[in-house]
Coordinates of C-alpha atoms in Angstrom, one line a residue:
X14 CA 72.6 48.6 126.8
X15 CA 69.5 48.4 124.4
X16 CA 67.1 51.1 124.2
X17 CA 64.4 49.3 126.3
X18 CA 67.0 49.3 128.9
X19 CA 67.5 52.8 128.9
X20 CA 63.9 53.1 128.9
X21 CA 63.5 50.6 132.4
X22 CA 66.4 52.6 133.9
X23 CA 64.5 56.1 133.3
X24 CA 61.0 54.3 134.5
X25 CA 62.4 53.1 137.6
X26 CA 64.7 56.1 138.7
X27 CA 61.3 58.3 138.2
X28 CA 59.0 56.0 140.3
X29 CA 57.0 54.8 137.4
X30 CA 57.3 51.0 138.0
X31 CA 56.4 49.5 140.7
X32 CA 56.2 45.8 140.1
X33 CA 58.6 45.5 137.7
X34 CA 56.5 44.5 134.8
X35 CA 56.4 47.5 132.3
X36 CA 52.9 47.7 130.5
X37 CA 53.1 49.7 127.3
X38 CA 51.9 53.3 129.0
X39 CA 54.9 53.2 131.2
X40 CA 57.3 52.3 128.7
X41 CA 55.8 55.3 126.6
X42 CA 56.5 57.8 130.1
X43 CA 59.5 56.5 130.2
X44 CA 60.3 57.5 126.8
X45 CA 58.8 60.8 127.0
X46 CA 61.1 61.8 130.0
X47 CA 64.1 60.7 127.7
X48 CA 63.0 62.8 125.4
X49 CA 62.1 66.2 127.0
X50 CA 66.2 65.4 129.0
X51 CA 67.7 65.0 125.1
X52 CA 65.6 68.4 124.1
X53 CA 66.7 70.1 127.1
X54 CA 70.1 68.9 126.7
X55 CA 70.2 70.0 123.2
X56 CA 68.8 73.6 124.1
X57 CA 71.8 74.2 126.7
X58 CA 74.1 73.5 123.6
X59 CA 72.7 75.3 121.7
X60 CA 72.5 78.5 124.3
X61 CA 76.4 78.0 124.9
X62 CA 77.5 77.8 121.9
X63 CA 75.2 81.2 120.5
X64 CA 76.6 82.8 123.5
X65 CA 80.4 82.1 122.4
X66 CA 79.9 83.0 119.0
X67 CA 77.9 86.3 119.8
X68 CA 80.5 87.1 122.6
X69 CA 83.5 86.5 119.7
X70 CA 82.2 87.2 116.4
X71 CA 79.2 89.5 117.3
X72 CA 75.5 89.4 116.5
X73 CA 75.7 90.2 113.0
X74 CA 78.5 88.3 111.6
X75 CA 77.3 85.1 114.1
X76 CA 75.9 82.1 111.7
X77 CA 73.0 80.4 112.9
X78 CA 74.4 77.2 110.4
X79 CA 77.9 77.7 113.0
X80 CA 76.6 77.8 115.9
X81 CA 74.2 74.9 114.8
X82 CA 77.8 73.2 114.1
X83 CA 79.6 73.9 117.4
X84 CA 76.5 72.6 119.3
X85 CA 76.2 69.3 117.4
X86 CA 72.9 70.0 116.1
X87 CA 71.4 70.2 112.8
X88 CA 70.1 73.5 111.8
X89 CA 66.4 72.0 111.5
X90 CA 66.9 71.5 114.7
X91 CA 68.0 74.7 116.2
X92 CA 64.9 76.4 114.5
X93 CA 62.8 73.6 116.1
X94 CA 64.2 75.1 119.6
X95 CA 64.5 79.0 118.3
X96 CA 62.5 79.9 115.3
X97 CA 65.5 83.0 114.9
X98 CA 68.2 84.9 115.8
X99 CA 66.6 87.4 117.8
X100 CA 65.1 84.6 119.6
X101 CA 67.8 83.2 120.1
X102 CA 69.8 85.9 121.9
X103 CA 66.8 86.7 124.1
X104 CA 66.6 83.3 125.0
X105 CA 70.4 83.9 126.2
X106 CA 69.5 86.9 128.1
X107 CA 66.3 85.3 130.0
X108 CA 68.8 82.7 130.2
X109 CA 71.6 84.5 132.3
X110 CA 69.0 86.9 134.1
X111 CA 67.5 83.3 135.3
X112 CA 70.6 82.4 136.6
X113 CA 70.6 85.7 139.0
X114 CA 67.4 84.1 140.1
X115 CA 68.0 80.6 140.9
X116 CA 71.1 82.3 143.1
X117 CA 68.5 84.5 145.6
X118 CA 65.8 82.4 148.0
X119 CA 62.7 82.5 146.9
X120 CA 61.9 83.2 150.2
X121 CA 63.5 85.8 152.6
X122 CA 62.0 84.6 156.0
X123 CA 65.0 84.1 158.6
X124 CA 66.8 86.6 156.4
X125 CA 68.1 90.3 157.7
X126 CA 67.2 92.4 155.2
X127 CA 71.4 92.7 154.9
X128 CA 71.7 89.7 154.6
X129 CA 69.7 89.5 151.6
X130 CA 70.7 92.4 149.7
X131 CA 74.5 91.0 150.3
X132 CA 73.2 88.0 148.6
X133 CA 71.9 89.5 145.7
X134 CA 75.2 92.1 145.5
X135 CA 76.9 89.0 145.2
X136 CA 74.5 87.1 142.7
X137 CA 75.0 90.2 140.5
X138 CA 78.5 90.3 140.4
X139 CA 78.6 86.2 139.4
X140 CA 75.8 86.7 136.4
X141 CA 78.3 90.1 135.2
X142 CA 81.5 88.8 135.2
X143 CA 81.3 84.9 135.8
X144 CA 78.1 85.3 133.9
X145 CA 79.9 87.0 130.8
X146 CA 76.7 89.2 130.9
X147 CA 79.0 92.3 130.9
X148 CA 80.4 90.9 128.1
X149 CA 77.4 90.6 126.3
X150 CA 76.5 94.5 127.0
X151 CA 79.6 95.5 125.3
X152 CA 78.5 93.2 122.6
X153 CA 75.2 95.0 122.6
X154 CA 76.6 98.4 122.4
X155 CA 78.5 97.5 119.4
X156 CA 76.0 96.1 117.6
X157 CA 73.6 99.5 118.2
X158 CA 73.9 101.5 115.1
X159 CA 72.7 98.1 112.6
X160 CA 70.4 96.2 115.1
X161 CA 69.0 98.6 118.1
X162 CA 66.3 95.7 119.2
X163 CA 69.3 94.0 121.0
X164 CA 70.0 96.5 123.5
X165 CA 65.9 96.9 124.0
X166 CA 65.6 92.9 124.6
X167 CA 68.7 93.6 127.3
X168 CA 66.0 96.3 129.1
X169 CA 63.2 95.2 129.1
X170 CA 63.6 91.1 129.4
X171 CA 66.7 91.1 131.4
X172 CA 66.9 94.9 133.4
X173 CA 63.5 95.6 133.8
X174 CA 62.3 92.1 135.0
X175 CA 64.8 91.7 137.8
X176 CA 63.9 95.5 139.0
X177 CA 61.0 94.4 139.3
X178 CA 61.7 91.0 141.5
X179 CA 63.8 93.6 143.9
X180 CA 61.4 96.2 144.0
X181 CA 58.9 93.0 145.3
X182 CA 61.5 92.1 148.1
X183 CA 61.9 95.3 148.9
X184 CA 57.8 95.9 149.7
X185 CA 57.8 92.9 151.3
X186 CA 60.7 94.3 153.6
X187 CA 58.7 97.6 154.1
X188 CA 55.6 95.6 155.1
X189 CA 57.8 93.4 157.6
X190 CA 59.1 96.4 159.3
X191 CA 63.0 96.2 157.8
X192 CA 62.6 99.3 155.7
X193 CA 60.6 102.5 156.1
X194 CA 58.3 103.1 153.7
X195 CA 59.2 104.9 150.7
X196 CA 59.3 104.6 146.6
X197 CA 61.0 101.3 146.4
X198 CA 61.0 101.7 142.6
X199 CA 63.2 104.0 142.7
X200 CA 64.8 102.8 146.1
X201 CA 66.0 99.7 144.3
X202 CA 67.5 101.1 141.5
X203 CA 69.5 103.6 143.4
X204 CA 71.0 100.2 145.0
X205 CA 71.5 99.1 141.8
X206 CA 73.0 101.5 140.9
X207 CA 75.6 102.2 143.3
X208 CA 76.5 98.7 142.6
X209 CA 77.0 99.0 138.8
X210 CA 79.9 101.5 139.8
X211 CA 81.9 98.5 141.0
X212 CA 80.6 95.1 139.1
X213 CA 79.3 97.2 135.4
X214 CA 80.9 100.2 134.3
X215 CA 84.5 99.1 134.9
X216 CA 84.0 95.8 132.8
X217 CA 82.5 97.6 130.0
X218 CA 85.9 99.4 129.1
X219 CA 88.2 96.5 130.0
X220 CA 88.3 93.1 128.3
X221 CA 90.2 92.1 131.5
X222 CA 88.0 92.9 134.1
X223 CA 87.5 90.2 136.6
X224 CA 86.3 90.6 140.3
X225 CA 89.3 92.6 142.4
X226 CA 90.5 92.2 145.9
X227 CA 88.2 94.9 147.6
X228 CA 85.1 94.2 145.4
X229 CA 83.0 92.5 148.2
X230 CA 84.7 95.5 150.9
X231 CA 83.2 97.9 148.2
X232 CA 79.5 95.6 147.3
X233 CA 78.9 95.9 151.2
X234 CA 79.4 99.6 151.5
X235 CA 76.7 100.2 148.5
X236 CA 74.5 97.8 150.9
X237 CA 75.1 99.6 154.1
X238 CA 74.8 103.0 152.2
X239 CA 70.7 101.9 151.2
X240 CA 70.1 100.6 154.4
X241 CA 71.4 103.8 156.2
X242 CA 68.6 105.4 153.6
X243 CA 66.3 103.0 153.8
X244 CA 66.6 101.0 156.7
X245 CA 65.4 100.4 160.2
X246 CA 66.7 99.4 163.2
X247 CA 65.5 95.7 162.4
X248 CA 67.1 96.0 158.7
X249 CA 70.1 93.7 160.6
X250 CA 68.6 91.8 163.2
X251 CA 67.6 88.2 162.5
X252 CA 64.0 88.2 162.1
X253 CA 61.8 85.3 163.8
X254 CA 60.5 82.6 161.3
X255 CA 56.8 82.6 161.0
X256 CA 55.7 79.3 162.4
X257 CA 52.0 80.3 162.3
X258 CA 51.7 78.4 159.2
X259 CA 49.9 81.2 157.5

């Protein structure tokens, strides 16, 4: 198949041509597409292979020119994606914190407010273990005493940011009547915290941690425990779907 081909092919699957004849502009969209797909292509190999290197060899002794290697890229281009290392292991953690997100709805209308926080216990404990993000904490904790900015690109980029989505969710759940009012700062976090006990601290001291029988028995006690805090009478019950339009 020729390049032009490949070009048509891309045109057509994307709606850009309509009666077949392809003037120079489309051609040009067509090969634009291709292009930002290779670069995002690219980027993913480049974010796996920096995460298996950093997860065996460490931050320190990981080689930008290796991991350039294992993701069949040249090094020019890896610094045309990240301009260093520090940018690249952020670009990791945004990377696995996004993941957390694309696994919760965007929005929670229809949802008990159980339901929801099951969801996200859940999500968590895929983007710790499945994730490897507890691995990458142990990494982090190593690599303390000779490069401290790692753990405070965890925090604040990964930690912070999604305590901040929850803390959203959980005002929006206030205002619909699913939890009383309180400090849902801090509400949140002592959610987040009872999970940790079961889906964090346990994988930090074991290479071999993996999810166990009772985990979700255990997940949906830390739920039920915030919702016996927090909760209303409504935090179960089905809400009605706003067909107002507003």
């Amino acid at each position: 198949m020729t390049k032009l081909k490949i070009f048509d092919v891309l045109i057509e699957d994307n709606n850009l041509c309509k009666d077949g004849m392809h003037s120079e502009g489309k051609v040009n969209l067509g090969l634009s597409s291709y292009r930002r797909s290779v670069s995002e292509a690219k980027r993913k190999a480049i974010l796996q292979a920096a995460r298996d290197h950093f997860l065996k060899n460490g931050y320190s002794r990981a080689a930008m020119a290796d991991i350039a290697r294992d993701a069949d890229v040249s090094t020019a281009t890896l610094y045309k994606h990240f301009s260093s290392k520090d940018d690249l292991f952020a670009a990791i953690v945004e990377d696995t914190y996004l993941r957390l997100g694309v696994a919760l709805p965007s929005d929670i209308d229809g949802l008990t407010a159980r339901e929801f926080f099951m969801m996200l216990a859940d999500a968590y404990a895929a983007q710790q273990i499945e994730g490897q993000m507890n691995k990458l904490f142990r990494m982090v904790i190593a690599e303390v005493p000779t490069a401290p900015h790692l753990a405070k690109t965890v925090y604040q980029d990964g930690i912070v940011r999604a305590y901040a989505y929850l803390q959203k969710v959980a005002d929006a759940l206030v205002a619909r009547g699913d939890l009383k009012p309180h400090h849902t700062a801090d509400g949140v976090r002592h959610l987040g915290g009872m999970l940790k006990e079961y889906i964090v601290w346990p994988a930090l001291f074991s290479q071999e941690f993996s999810r166990t029988d009772d985990m979700k028995k255990n997940l949906e006690l830390c739920v039920d425990t915030y919702l016996a805090i927090y909760g209303t009478e409504v935090s179960t019950k089905r809400p009605e779907k706003d067909t107002s339009g507003n």
